[in-house]
Amino acid sequence: PTATINYSGVLDGDTLGTPEVVYGGYKKGSNVKTYTVTVEGLANGNYDIKITSASFTVKPYELNIEWSDTPFTYNKAVQKPIATISNPIEGLTAPAVTVTTYSETGVATDSINAGSYNAKASVTDGNYYIVPEETAKFTINKKPANKKSRLN
């Protein structure tokens, strides 16, 4: 955020020092919470200086997700799409994304067997969130079984 310093009533030629905006510990990437902005460096014994502070709240940053390609083919292993953050904050390390898979009836399950599933991305860092609708439907297809016949 940007703060400006405004004052009035100062006579021509007088100064109030070198004012500086102090953001109460905030910097890019700071945690979600409310911060207080104040001004320091205002001083002149001929004036009654009243400093008004302000506050602002850093809210969780909404992450957008891109899903890797699907479908899959049955291979006896857990398979699920990969969720990648498509809008990370420049200069900061993006949080780890966890993908949980659910059956079509909404029960959390390992996606191993052939069938249709839903995947949901989540993060545990409270400074970020993923829109609940950020899900992916995917399929694990049956593996073709090749049987060869031979005539004698």
Short mmCIF file of C-alpha atoms in Angstrom, two decimals:
data_model
loop_
_atom_site.label_atom_id
_atom_site.label_comp_id
_atom_site.label_asym_id
_atom_site.label_seq_id
_atom_site.Cartn_x
_atom_site.Cartn_y
_atom_site.Cartn_z
CA PRO A 1 0.00 0.00 0.00
CA THR A 2 0.97 3.61 -0.44
CA ALA A 3 0.44 6.25 2.24
CA THR A 4 0.70 10.00 1.83
CA ILE A 5 1.45 12.65 4.43
CA ASN A 6 -0.79 15.72 4.44
CA TYR A 7 -0.53 18.64 6.81
CA SER A 8 -1.75 22.22 6.90
CA GLY A 9 -1.30 25.37 8.94
CA VAL A 10 2.49 25.56 8.59
CA LEU A 11 3.78 29.07 8.02
CA ASP A 12 5.88 29.82 4.96
CA GLY A 13 9.52 28.99 5.57
CA ASP A 14 8.82 26.65 8.54
CA THR A 15 9.32 22.93 8.28
CA LEU A 16 8.09 20.02 10.32
CA GLY A 17 11.22 17.92 9.94
CA THR A 18 11.61 15.00 7.60
CA PRO A 19 8.46 12.91 7.85
CA GLU A 20 8.60 9.21 7.06
CA VAL A 21 5.74 6.74 6.70
CA VAL A 22 6.19 3.65 8.89
CA TYR A 23 4.18 0.59 7.89
CA GLY A 24 4.17 -1.18 11.26
CA GLY A 25 6.25 -4.18 10.22
CA TYR A 26 4.53 -4.70 6.87
CA LYS A 27 6.55 -5.62 3.80
CA LYS A 28 5.73 -7.52 0.64
CA GLY A 29 4.85 -11.07 1.63
CA SER A 30 3.86 -10.22 5.20
CA ASN A 31 1.35 -12.45 6.93
CA VAL A 32 -2.39 -11.92 6.89
CA LYS A 33 -3.32 -9.46 9.64
CA THR A 34 -4.03 -5.78 10.31
CA TYR A 35 -1.10 -3.34 10.22
CA THR A 36 -0.91 0.23 11.53
CA VAL A 37 0.61 3.02 9.46
CA THR A 38 2.12 5.95 11.35
CA VAL A 39 4.36 8.91 10.61
CA GLU A 40 7.72 9.53 12.26
CA GLY A 41 10.14 12.43 12.00
CA LEU A 42 7.68 15.29 12.42
CA ALA A 43 9.07 17.84 14.85
CA ASN A 44 8.98 21.60 15.41
CA GLY A 45 8.63 23.10 18.89
CA ASN A 46 6.49 25.96 17.57
CA TYR A 47 3.65 23.68 16.48
CA ASP A 48 1.25 21.35 18.25
CA ILE A 49 1.63 18.32 15.97
CA LYS A 50 -1.06 15.67 16.13
CA ILE A 51 -0.30 12.47 14.24
CA THR A 52 -3.19 10.37 13.04
CA SER A 53 -2.48 6.74 12.30
CA ALA A 54 -4.30 4.53 9.85
CA SER A 55 -4.60 0.81 9.47
CA PHE A 56 -4.95 -1.66 6.65
CA THR A 57 -5.58 -5.38 6.54
CA VAL A 58 -3.67 -7.89 4.45
CA LYS A 59 -6.14 -10.51 3.29
CA PRO A 60 -5.34 -14.01 2.00
CA TYR A 61 -4.15 -14.08 -1.60
CA GLU A 62 -6.33 -16.05 -4.00
CA LEU A 63 -4.38 -18.65 -5.94
CA ASN A 64 -5.44 -19.85 -9.38
CA ILE A 65 -4.78 -23.46 -10.31
CA GLU A 66 -3.92 -25.08 -13.62
CA TRP A 67 -4.36 -28.85 -13.82
CA SER A 68 -2.09 -31.24 -15.70
CA ASP A 69 -3.42 -33.33 -18.53
CA THR A 70 -5.63 -36.31 -17.89
CA PRO A 71 -6.86 -39.08 -18.42
CA PHE A 72 -4.76 -41.90 -17.06
CA THR A 73 -4.63 -45.62 -17.74
CA TYR A 74 -4.88 -48.17 -14.92
CA ASN A 75 -1.40 -49.22 -13.70
CA LYS A 76 -1.97 -50.42 -10.09
CA ALA A 77 -0.58 -47.12 -8.70
CA VAL A 78 -2.19 -43.96 -7.35
CA GLN A 79 -2.65 -41.47 -10.19
CA LYS A 80 -3.97 -37.94 -10.02
CA PRO A 81 -3.55 -34.68 -11.90
CA ILE A 82 -0.91 -32.19 -10.79
CA ALA A 83 -2.14 -28.80 -9.57
CA THR A 84 0.15 -25.90 -10.46
CA ILE A 85 -0.26 -22.33 -9.19
CA SER A 86 -0.68 -20.10 -12.23
CA ASN A 87 -0.50 -16.71 -10.45
CA PRO A 88 2.29 -16.79 -7.84
CA ILE A 89 3.34 -13.52 -6.21
CA GLU A 90 6.51 -12.33 -7.92
CA GLY A 91 9.55 -12.60 -5.67
CA LEU A 92 7.91 -14.94 -3.14
CA THR A 93 7.98 -18.71 -2.86
CA ALA A 94 4.56 -20.15 -3.66
CA PRO A 95 3.03 -22.43 -1.03
CA ALA A 96 2.95 -26.19 -1.49
CA VAL A 97 -0.26 -27.47 -3.10
CA THR A 98 -1.85 -30.72 -1.93
CA VAL A 99 -4.18 -32.65 -4.23
CA THR A 100 -6.84 -34.84 -2.66
CA THR A 101 -8.91 -37.21 -4.76
CA TYR A 102 -12.56 -38.10 -4.28
CA SER A 103 -14.90 -40.68 -5.74
CA GLU A 104 -17.84 -39.43 -7.78
CA THR A 105 -19.95 -39.68 -4.60
CA GLY A 106 -17.60 -37.29 -2.76
CA VAL A 107 -15.72 -39.80 -0.58
CA ALA A 108 -11.97 -39.17 -0.23
CA THR A 109 -10.15 -42.07 -1.84
CA ASP A 110 -6.89 -43.09 -3.48
CA SER A 111 -7.37 -42.97 -7.23
CA ILE A 112 -5.99 -46.36 -8.23
CA ASN A 113 -8.71 -48.34 -10.00
CA ALA A 114 -10.28 -47.56 -13.35
CA GLY A 115 -13.11 -45.07 -12.97
CA SER A 116 -14.00 -41.40 -12.67
CA TYR A 117 -12.68 -39.17 -9.90
CA ASN A 118 -12.58 -35.57 -8.74
CA ALA A 119 -9.42 -33.82 -7.55
CA LYS A 120 -9.32 -30.83 -5.23
CA ALA A 121 -6.30 -28.59 -4.63
CA SER A 122 -5.58 -27.05 -1.22
CA VAL A 123 -2.87 -25.17 0.67
CA THR A 124 -2.22 -25.08 4.42
CA ASP A 125 -0.59 -21.63 4.48
CA GLY A 126 -3.25 -19.26 5.85
CA ASN A 127 -1.85 -16.38 3.78
CA TYR A 128 -3.30 -18.00 0.66
CA TYR A 129 -6.47 -19.72 -0.45
CA ILE A 130 -7.74 -21.63 -3.43
CA VAL A 131 -11.29 -21.09 -4.61
CA PRO A 132 -13.32 -24.17 -3.56
CA GLU A 133 -14.55 -24.60 -7.13
CA GLU A 134 -10.95 -25.21 -8.27
CA THR A 135 -11.44 -28.91 -8.89
CA ALA A 136 -10.67 -31.25 -11.74
CA LYS A 137 -12.60 -34.23 -12.97
CA PHE A 138 -10.43 -37.02 -14.30
CA THR A 139 -10.62 -40.62 -15.44
CA ILE A 140 -8.46 -43.66 -15.03
CA ASN A 141 -9.20 -45.76 -18.08
CA LYS A 142 -9.19 -49.55 -18.12
CA LYS A 143 -5.95 -51.05 -19.33
CA PRO A 144 -6.39 -52.98 -22.55
CA ALA A 145 -5.63 -56.66 -22.08
CA ASN A 146 -4.01 -58.19 -25.11
CA LYS A 147 -4.54 -61.86 -25.54
CA LYS A 148 -2.90 -63.58 -28.46
CA SER A 149 -4.24 -66.73 -29.94
CA ARG A 150 -2.24 -69.15 -31.93
CA LEU A 151 -3.55 -71.80 -34.24
CA ASN A 152 -1.58 -74.95 -34.82
#
